[in-house]
mmCIF file of C-alpha atoms in Angstrom:
data_model
loop_
_atom_site.group_PDB
_atom_site.id
_atom_site.type_symbol
_atom_site.label_atom_id
_atom_site.label_comp_id
_atom_site.label_asym_id
_atom_site.label_seq_id
_atom_site.Cartn_x
_atom_site.Cartn_y
_atom_site.Cartn_z
ATOM 1 C CA MET G 18 112.728 71.361 178.974
ATOM 2 C CA ALA G 19 116.178 71.330 178.848
ATOM 3 C CA GLN G 20 118.197 75.020 180.792
ATOM 4 C CA THR G 21 120.001 76.519 177.620
ATOM 5 C CA LEU G 22 122.655 79.617 177.613
ATOM 6 C CA PRO G 23 121.378 82.861 175.704
ATOM 7 C CA GLY G 24 122.879 82.411 171.794
ATOM 8 C CA ARG G 25 123.691 78.508 172.856
ATOM 9 C CA ARG G 26 121.739 75.736 172.578
ATOM 10 C CA THR G 27 123.005 72.511 174.866
ATOM 11 C CA LEU G 28 121.897 69.148 174.216
ATOM 12 C CA PRO G 29 119.855 67.582 177.755
ATOM 13 C CA GLY G 30 121.647 65.249 179.007
ATOM 14 C CA LYS G 31 125.706 67.528 177.916
ATOM 15 C CA ARG G 32 128.364 68.520 180.025
ATOM 16 C CA ASN G 33 129.379 71.387 180.465
ATOM 17 C CA LEU G 34 133.343 70.858 179.884
ATOM 18 C CA LEU G 35 134.526 74.168 181.307
ATOM 19 C CA ALA G 36 132.634 73.875 184.737
ATOM 20 C CA ALA G 37 134.501 70.506 184.969
ATOM 21 C CA ALA G 38 137.912 71.676 183.722
ATOM 22 C CA LEU G 39 137.408 74.593 186.668
ATOM 23 C CA GLY G 40 136.467 72.155 189.553
ATOM 24 C CA VAL G 41 139.187 68.731 188.061
ATOM 25 C CA GLY G 42 142.139 72.530 188.768
ATOM 26 C CA GLN G 43 140.536 73.481 191.873
ATOM 27 C CA LEU G 44 141.289 69.697 192.995
ATOM 28 C CA LEU G 45 144.338 69.866 191.602
ATOM 29 C CA LEU G 46 145.060 72.707 193.422
ATOM 30 C CA ALA G 47 143.500 71.195 196.852
ATOM 31 C CA ALA G 48 145.593 67.414 196.438
ATOM 32 C CA PRO G 49 149.055 68.691 198.073
ATOM 33 C CA MET G 50 147.341 70.387 201.283
ATOM 34 C CA LEU G 51 145.577 67.968 201.676
ATOM 35 C CA ALA G 52 147.799 65.251 201.240
ATOM 36 C CA THR G 53 149.660 67.247 203.777
ATOM 37 C CA LEU G 54 146.764 66.803 206.131
ATOM 38 C CA VAL G 55 146.606 63.558 206.089
ATOM 39 C CA ALA G 56 150.499 62.466 205.982
ATOM 40 C CA GLY G 57 150.598 65.082 209.147
ATOM 41 C CA GLY G 58 147.883 63.473 211.338
ATOM 42 C CA LEU G 59 149.353 59.656 210.732
ATOM 43 C CA VAL G 60 152.757 61.190 211.710
ATOM 44 C CA VAL G 61 151.192 62.637 214.821
ATOM 45 C CA GLY G 62 148.890 59.731 215.333
ATOM 46 C CA VAL G 63 151.473 56.719 214.648
ATOM 47 C CA MET G 64 154.212 58.810 217.022
ATOM 48 C CA GLY G 65 151.312 59.346 220.115
ATOM 49 C CA LEU G 66 149.346 55.675 219.463
ATOM 50 C CA ALA G 67 153.249 54.506 219.806
ATOM 51 C CA ALA G 68 153.715 56.751 222.807
ATOM 52 C CA GLY G 69 150.663 54.975 224.692
ATOM 53 C CA ALA G 70 148.115 57.164 223.640
ATOM 54 C CA SER G 71 144.585 55.047 223.335
ATOM 55 C CA ALA G 72 142.641 56.049 220.122
ATOM 56 C CA LEU G 73 140.158 57.932 221.887
ATOM 57 C CA ALA G 74 142.741 60.701 223.260
ATOM 58 C CA LEU G 75 143.893 61.233 219.116
ATOM 59 C CA LEU G 76 139.802 61.481 218.221
ATOM 60 C CA PRO G 77 140.254 65.551 218.874
ATOM 61 C CA LEU G 78 143.323 65.737 217.179
ATOM 62 C CA VAL G 79 141.502 63.902 214.022
ATOM 63 C CA LEU G 80 138.328 66.639 214.132
ATOM 64 C CA VAL G 81 140.609 69.111 213.995
ATOM 65 C CA LEU G 82 142.246 67.937 210.484
ATOM 66 C CA ALA G 83 139.126 67.069 209.571
ATOM 67 C CA ALA G 84 136.913 70.325 211.013
ATOM 68 C CA GLY G 85 138.408 72.707 207.706
ATOM 69 C CA PRO G 86 137.870 70.511 204.647
ATOM 70 C CA LEU G 87 134.652 69.320 205.746
ATOM 71 C CA LEU G 88 133.428 72.308 207.006
ATOM 72 C CA GLY G 89 134.009 74.077 203.419
ATOM 73 C CA LEU G 90 132.142 70.663 201.732
ATOM 74 C CA GLY G 91 129.315 71.362 203.724
ATOM 75 C CA ILE G 92 128.922 74.835 203.309
ATOM 76 C CA ALA G 93 129.643 74.303 199.210
ATOM 77 C CA ALA G 94 126.766 71.934 199.088
ATOM 78 C CA LEU G 95 124.425 73.657 200.951
ATOM 79 C CA VAL G 96 124.582 76.858 198.199
ATOM 80 C CA VAL G 97 124.235 74.534 196.079
ATOM 81 C CA ARG G 98 121.276 72.131 197.091
ATOM 82 C CA GLY G 99 119.494 76.228 198.238
ATOM 83 C CA GLN G 100 120.606 78.007 194.690
ATOM 84 C CA ARG G 101 119.553 74.791 192.855
ATOM 85 C CA PHE G 102 122.102 75.186 190.637
ATOM 86 C CA PRO G 103 122.879 73.632 187.249
ATOM 87 C CA ARG G 104 124.138 69.671 187.537
ATOM 88 C CA GLY G 105 127.452 71.130 185.680
ATOM 89 C CA ALA G 106 127.470 73.985 187.770
ATOM 90 C CA GLY G 107 127.848 72.481 191.790
ATOM 91 C CA PHE G 108 130.684 69.975 191.055
ATOM 92 C CA PRO G 109 132.859 73.603 190.636
ATOM 93 C CA VAL G 110 131.594 75.276 193.772
ATOM 94 C CA VAL G 111 131.825 72.161 195.856
ATOM 95 C CA SER G 112 135.215 71.745 195.064
ATOM 96 C CA PHE G 113 135.776 75.634 195.661
ATOM 97 C CA GLY G 114 134.592 74.753 198.940
ATOM 98 C CA LEU G 115 137.039 72.320 199.114
ATOM 99 C CA LEU G 116 139.803 74.457 198.639
ATOM 100 C CA LEU G 117 138.630 77.897 200.446
ATOM 101 C CA GLY G 118 138.038 74.656 203.605
ATOM 102 C CA THR G 119 141.401 73.396 203.317
ATOM 103 C CA ALA G 120 143.712 76.854 202.567
ATOM 104 C CA VAL G 121 142.196 78.198 205.527
ATOM 105 C CA GLU G 122 142.918 75.399 207.296
ATOM 106 C CA TYR G 123 146.106 75.339 206.369
ATOM 107 C CA PHE G 124 147.663 78.750 205.316
ATOM 108 C CA GLY G 125 145.640 79.594 208.762
ATOM 109 C CA TRP G 126 147.018 76.512 210.869
ATOM 110 C CA ILE G 127 149.298 74.093 209.660
ATOM 111 C CA ARG G 128 151.528 75.689 207.817
ATOM 112 C CA PRO G 129 152.867 78.395 210.312
ATOM 113 C CA ALA G 130 153.202 75.531 212.746
ATOM 114 C CA LEU G 131 155.366 74.112 209.992
ATOM 115 C CA GLY G 132 157.034 77.055 210.531
#
């Protein structure tokens, strides 16, 4: 049985375009911050390897840089699964988790370090 909203009929399998647009918008907001995290991590990693550090010594840096976005994704995925959101509404929630985790790490740690 298809889930319907009051006053609106929906067809089974029809996508919610507003929810998809919201999710894509959140991904576009997170993209510049993620690009800065990735580029900064690559620069620090290459410079560390050029200075003679082992790849194992750079593992904590990779874990710290990936912690914010992955934690945001994980918490949002748990919320979506626990609350049993409809498929169309789950994408914006997961996108918001990625955006929130990335923003917390970017504005709390990366941006102040850049000056």
